[in-house]
Every structure is written in structure tokens, then in C-alpha cells.
C-alpha positions as a Markdown table, in Angstrom:
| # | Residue | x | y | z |
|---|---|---|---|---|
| 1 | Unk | 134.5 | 104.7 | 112.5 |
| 2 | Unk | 136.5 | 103.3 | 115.6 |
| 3 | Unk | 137.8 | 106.8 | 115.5 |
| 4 | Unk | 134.4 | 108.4 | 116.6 |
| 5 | Unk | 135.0 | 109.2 | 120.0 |
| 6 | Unk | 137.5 | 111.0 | 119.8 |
| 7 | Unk | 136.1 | 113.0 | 116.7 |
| 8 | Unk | 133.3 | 113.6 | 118.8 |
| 9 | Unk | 135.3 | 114.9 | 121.9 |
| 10 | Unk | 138.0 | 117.1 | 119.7 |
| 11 | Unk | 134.6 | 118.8 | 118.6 |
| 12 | Unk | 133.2 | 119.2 | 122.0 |
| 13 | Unk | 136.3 | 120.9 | 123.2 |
| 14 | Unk | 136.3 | 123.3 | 120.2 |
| 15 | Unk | 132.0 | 124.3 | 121.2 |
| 16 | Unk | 133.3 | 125.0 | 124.5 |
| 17 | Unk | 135.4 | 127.7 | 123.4 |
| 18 | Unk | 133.0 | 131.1 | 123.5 |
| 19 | Unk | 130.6 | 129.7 | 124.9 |
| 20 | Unk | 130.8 | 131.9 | 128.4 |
| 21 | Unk | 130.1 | 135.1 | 126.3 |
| 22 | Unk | 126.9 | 134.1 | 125.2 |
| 23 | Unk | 125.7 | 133.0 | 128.8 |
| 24 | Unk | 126.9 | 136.9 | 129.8 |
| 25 | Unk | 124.3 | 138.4 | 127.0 |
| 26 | Unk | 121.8 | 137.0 | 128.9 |
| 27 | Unk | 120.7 | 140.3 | 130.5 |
| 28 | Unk | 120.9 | 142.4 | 127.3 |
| 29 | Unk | 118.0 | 144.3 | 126.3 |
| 30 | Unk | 114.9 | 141.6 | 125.1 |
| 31 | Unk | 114.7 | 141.5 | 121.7 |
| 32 | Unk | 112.3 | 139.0 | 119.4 |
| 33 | Unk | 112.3 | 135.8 | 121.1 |
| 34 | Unk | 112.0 | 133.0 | 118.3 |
| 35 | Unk | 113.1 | 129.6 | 117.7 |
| 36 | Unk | 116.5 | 130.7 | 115.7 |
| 37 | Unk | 117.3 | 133.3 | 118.8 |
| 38 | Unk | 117.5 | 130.7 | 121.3 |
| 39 | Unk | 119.2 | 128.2 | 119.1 |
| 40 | Unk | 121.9 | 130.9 | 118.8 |
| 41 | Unk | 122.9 | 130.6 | 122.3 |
| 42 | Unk | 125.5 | 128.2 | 122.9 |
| 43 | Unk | 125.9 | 127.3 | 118.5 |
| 44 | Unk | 128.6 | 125.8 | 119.0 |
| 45 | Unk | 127.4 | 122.9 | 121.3 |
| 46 | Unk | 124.1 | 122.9 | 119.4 |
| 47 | Unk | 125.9 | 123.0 | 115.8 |
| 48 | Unk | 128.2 | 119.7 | 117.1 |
| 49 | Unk | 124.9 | 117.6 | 118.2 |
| 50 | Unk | 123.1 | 119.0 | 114.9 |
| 51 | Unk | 126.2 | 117.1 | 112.9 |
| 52 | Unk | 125.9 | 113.9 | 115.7 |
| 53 | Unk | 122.3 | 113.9 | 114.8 |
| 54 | Unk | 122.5 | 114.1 | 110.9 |
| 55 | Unk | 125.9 | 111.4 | 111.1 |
| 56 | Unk | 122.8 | 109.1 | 113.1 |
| 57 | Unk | 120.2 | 109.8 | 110.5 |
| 58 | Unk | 122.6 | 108.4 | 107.9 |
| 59 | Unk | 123.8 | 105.5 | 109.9 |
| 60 | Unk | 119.9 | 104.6 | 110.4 |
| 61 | Unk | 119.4 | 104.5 | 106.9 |
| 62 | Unk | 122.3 | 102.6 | 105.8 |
| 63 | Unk | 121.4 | 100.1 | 108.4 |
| 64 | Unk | 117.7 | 99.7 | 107.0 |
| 65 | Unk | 118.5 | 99.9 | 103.6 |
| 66 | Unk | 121.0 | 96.9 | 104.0 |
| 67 | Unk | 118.4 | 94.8 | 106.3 |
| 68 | Unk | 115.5 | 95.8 | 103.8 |
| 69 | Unk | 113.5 | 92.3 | 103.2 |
| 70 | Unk | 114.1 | 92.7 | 99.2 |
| 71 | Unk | 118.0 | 92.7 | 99.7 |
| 72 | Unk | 118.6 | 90.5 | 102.1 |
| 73 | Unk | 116.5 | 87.1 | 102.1 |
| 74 | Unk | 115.7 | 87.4 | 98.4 |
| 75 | Unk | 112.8 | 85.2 | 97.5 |
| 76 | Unk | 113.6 | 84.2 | 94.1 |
| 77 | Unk | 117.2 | 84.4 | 94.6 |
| 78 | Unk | 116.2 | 81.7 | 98.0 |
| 79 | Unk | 113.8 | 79.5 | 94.9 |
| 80 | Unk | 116.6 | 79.7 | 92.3 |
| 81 | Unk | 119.5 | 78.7 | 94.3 |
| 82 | Unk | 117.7 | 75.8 | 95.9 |
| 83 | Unk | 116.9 | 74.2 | 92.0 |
| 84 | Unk | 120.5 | 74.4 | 90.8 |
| 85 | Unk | 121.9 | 72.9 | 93.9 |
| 86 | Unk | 119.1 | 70.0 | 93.4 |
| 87 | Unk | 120.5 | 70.2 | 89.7 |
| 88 | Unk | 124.0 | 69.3 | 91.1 |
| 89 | Unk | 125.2 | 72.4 | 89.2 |
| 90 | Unk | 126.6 | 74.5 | 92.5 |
| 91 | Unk | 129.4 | 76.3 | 89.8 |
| 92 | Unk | 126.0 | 78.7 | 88.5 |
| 93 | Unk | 124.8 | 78.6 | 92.0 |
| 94 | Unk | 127.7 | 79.8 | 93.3 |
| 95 | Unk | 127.6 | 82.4 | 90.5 |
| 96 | Unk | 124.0 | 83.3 | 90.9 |
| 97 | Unk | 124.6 | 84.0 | 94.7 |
| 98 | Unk | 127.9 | 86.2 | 94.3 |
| 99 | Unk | 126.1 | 88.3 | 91.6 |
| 100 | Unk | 123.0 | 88.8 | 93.1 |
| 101 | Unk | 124.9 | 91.3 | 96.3 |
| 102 | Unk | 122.2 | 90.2 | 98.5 |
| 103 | Unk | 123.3 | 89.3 | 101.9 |
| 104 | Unk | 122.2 | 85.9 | 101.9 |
| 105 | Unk | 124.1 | 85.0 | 98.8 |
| 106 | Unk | 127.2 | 86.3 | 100.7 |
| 107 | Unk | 126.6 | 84.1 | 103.4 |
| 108 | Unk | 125.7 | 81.1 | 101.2 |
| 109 | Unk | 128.6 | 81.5 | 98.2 |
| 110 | Unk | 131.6 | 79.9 | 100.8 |
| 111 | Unk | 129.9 | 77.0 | 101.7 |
| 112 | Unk | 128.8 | 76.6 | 97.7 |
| 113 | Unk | 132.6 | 76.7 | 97.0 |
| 114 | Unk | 133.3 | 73.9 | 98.7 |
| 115 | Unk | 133.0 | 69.9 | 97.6 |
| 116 | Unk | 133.0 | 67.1 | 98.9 |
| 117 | Unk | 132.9 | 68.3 | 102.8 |
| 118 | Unk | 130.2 | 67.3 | 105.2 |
| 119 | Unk | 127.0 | 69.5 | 106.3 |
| 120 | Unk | 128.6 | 70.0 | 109.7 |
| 121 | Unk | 131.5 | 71.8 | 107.7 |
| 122 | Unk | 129.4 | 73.3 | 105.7 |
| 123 | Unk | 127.1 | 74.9 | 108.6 |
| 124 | Unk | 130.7 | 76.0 | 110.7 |
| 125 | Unk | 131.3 | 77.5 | 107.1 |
| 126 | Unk | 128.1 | 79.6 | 106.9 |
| 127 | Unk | 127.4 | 79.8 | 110.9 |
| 128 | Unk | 130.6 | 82.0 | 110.8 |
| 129 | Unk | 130.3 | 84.4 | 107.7 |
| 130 | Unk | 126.5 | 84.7 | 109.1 |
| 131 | Unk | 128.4 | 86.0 | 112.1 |
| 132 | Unk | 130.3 | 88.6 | 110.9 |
| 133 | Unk | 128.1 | 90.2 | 109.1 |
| 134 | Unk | 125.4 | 90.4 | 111.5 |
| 135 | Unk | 128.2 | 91.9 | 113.8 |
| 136 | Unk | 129.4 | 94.7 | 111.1 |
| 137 | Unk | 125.4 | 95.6 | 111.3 |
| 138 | Unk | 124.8 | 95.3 | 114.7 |
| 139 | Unk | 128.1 | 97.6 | 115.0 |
| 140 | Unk | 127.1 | 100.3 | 112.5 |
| 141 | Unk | 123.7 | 100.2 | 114.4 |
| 142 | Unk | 125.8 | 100.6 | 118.0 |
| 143 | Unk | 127.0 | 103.9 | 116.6 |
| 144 | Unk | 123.8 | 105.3 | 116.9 |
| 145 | Unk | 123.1 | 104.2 | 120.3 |
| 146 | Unk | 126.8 | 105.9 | 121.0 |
| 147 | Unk | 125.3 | 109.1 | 119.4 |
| 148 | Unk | 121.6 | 108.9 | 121.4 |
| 149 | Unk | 123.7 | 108.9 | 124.8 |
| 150 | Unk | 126.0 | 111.6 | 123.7 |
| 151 | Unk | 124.0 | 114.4 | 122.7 |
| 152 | Unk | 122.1 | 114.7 | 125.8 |
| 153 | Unk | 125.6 | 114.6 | 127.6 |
| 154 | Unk | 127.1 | 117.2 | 125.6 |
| 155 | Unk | 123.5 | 119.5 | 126.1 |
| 156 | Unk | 124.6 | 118.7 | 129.3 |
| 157 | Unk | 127.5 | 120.4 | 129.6 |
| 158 | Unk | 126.9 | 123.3 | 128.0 |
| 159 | Unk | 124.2 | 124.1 | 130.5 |
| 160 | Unk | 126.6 | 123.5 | 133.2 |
| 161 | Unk | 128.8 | 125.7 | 131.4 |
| 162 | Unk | 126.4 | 128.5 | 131.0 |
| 163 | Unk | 125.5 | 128.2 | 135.3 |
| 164 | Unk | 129.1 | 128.7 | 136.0 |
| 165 | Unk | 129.1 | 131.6 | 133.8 |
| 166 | Unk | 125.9 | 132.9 | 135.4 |
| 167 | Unk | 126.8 | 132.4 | 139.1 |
| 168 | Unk | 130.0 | 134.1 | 138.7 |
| 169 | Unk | 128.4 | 137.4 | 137.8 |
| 170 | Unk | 126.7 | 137.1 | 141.3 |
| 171 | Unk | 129.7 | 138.5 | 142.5 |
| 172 | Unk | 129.1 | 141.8 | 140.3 |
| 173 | Unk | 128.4 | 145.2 | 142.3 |
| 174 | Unk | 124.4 | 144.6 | 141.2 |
| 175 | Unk | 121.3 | 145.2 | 143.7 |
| 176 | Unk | 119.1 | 141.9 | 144.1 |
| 177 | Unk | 116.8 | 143.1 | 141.9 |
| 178 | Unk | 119.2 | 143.0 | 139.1 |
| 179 | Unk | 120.1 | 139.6 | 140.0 |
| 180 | Unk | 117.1 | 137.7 | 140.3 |
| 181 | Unk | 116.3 | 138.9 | 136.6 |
| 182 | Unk | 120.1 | 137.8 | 135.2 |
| 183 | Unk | 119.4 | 134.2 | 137.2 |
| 184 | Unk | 116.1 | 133.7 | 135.5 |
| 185 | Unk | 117.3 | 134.8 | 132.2 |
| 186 | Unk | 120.2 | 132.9 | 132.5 |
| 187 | Unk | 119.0 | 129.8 | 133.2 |
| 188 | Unk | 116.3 | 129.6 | 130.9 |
| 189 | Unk | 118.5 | 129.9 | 128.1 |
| 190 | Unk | 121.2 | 128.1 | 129.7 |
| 191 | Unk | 118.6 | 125.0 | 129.5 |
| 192 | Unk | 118.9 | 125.5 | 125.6 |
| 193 | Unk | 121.7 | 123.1 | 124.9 |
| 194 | Unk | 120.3 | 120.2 | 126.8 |
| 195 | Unk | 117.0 | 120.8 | 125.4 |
| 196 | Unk | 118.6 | 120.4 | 122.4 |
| 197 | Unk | 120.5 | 117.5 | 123.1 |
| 198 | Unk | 117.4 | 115.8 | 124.5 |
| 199 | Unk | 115.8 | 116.1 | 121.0 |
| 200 | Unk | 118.8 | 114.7 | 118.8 |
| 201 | Unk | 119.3 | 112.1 | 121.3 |
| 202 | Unk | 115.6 | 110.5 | 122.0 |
| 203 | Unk | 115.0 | 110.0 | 118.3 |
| 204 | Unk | 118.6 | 108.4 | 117.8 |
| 205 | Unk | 117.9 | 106.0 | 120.7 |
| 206 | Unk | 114.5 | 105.1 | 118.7 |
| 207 | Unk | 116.3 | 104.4 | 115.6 |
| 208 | Unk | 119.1 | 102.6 | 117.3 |
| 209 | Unk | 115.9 | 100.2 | 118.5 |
| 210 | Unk | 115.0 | 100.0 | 115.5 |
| 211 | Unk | 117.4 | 99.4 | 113.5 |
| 212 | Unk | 118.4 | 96.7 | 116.1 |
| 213 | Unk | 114.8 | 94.5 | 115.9 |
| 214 | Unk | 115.4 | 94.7 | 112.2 |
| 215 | Unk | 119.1 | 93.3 | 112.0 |
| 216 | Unk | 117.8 | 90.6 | 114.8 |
| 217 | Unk | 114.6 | 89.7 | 112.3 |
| 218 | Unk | 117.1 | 89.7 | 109.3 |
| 219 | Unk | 119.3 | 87.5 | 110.9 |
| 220 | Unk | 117.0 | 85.0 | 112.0 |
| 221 | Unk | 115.7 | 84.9 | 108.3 |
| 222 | Unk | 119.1 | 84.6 | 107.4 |
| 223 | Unk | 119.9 | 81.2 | 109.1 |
| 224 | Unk | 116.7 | 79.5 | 108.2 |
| 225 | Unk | 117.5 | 80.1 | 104.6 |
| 226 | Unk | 121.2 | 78.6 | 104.8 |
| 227 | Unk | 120.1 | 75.7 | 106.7 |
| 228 | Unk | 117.4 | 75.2 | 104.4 |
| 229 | Unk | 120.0 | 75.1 | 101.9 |
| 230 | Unk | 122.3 | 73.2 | 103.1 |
| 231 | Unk | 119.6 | 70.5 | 103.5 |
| 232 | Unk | 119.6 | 70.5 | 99.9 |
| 233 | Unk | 123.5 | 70.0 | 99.4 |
């Protein structure tokens, strides 16, 4: 994943390429004007934020899917833990949290493998395996909010793209009339990619909210149940 931005700009380079053909169709003969026609102008740009948006659609739901209340801060896994380290039996403890996957017994199964060491050492134990997996979440989730920002950028560009194209046909041996219609059809379709950039990128900021107030909510969650557990050691 730490490769991304430069996926993302090797793919940008390659949308760019064609791109100043399709701005020149602009004053062909009008023809059905649907959603899929104007999509076709400038593909490429809108076929590389259609992946960016799918690639934050996935990332959004791995994020919630790990955060979800169920896997996380299991209740019964919370109730069952807490008797056998009351039992003095933190071997099955231990056992029970490893095997359950959830992300609380991934937190609490270092501290449980340790014996004879004081709470503090116990809390710097769980305090930092707590912290690094909040930060691989809050990460994965920072990936989205690097998608959001980059689609309207790369809309961007390929209606600046498509104005260059159009204003250097200005110089073409065509009466004003001529003109005014190839700088109004132009532009409007020249607006296409950022329109479409707009809509991949609002939605990814949303979820990159989101997913962010849920990994925040998990976390807290998180440490009240290991200190609650530690109490008990």
C-alpha cells in the first residue's frame, strides 16, 4: 500500500495520453446526449477515478468490518476472560483470547503471557500493541482520505487538459460564429472529468469520516476493556 501514489500517478500519466482528441470531437455533429456519451469523453481519466473509487469502497469496508462492535470488544469473550483470570488459570485465558481473532484478545494475549510482572508493565505491554493496531486502522482508513483528495485533483486535470485543447483551435481559420459554438461545447464536456471526480471523491471523504469516528470509538472501547482486565490480574 505505501506504493499507492505512485500507482496512482503512473495511471494518471497513462489517461492523459488521447485525451486531446476527444476534446477536438467536441464540435462533431450532436448526436444522443446520455449519461454513457458524456462519460466517454476523457475515459481514461474517468476509468482511473472509477478504479480509485472502487479501491476506496473496499478499504471502507475492510475498515468497518474489522471495527464492527461483534469483532472487536467481544462481550462474552470480555465476561469469559475476566473469570479465568479470577480463576488464576491465565494459560486458557491466554488460549481463549488468541483463538477468539477478535481485536481485543490480540491486545490482551501479551500481557496474559507474562507472570510475575507488575500492572505498570503489564499496561506499557497492552498500551503499546493497542497502539499499533489502532495505527494499522487508522492507516488503512488514511488511504481513503488520500483517494477523496485525489480524484477531484485528477478531474481536475483533465478539464484543464481539455481547455488547452480547446483554446488552441482558436487559432483555426473559423468565423466567430463557429467559435463561440466549439467554446461552449467544449467546455461543457470538458467539465466532465471534474464532475466526475467530484462524485468519487465527496463520498470517499464521507467514508474516510466515518470509518475514522468508528476506529476512534473502537479504540476507546478497546482500552477500557484491558484496563479493566488488568485490574483483575
Amino acid at each position: 500500500m505505501k506504493k499507492f501514489p505512485w500507482l496512482a500517478m503512473a495511471a494518471l500519466l497513462a489517461c492523459g495520453q488521447g485525451l486531446a482528441e476527444e476534446i477536438e470531437s467536441a464540435a462533431a455533429p450532436k448526436i444522443q446526449e446520455t449519461y454513457w456519451y458524456y462519460l466517454q469523453f476523457g475515459w481514461q481519466i474517468n476509468l482511473a477515478v472509477g478504479v480509485l473509487a472502487f479501491l476506496s469502497l473496499f478499504l471502507f469496508l475492510h475498515v468497518m468490518l474489522l471495527v464492527r462492535p461483534g469483532l472487536a470488544v467481544p462481550a462474552d469473550l470480555l465476561r469469559e476472560l475476566l473469570a479465568d483470570i479470577t480463576a488464576g488459570d491465565r494459560e486458557r485465558a491466554e488460549r481463549r483470547a488468541v483463538e477468539s481473532r477478535s481485536l481485543l484478545g490480540r491486545i490482551i494475549a501479551p500481557a496474559l503471557r507474562l507472570s510475575g510482572h507488575s500492572q505498570e508493565r503489564l499496561h506499557q505491554v497492552t498500551e503499546g500493541a493497542g497502539r499499533r493496531l489502532v495505527g494499522a486502522l487508522r492507516q488503512r482508513a488514511t488511504y481513503i482520505a488520500n483517494i477523496g483528495v485525489l480524484c477531484p485533483m485528477m478531474g481536475l486535470l483533465g478539464t484543464v487538459l481539455g481547455m488547452i485543447t480547446i483554446f488552441e483551435t482558436f487559432g483555426a481559420q473559423l468565423d466567430m460564429s463557429m467559435k463561440q459554438k466549439l467554446l461552449m461545447a467544449g467546455v461543457s464536456k470538458a467539465m466532465i472529468t471534474t464532475a466526475v471526480g467530484l462524485l468519487a471523491g465527496i463520498p470517499s471523504m464521507a467514508a474516510y469520516y466515518l470509518a475514522v469516528g468508528r476506529v476512534n470509538r473502537v479504540a476507546d472501547e478497546l482500552e477500557l476493556a484491558a484496563e479493566e482486565l488488568i485490574a483483575t490480574m
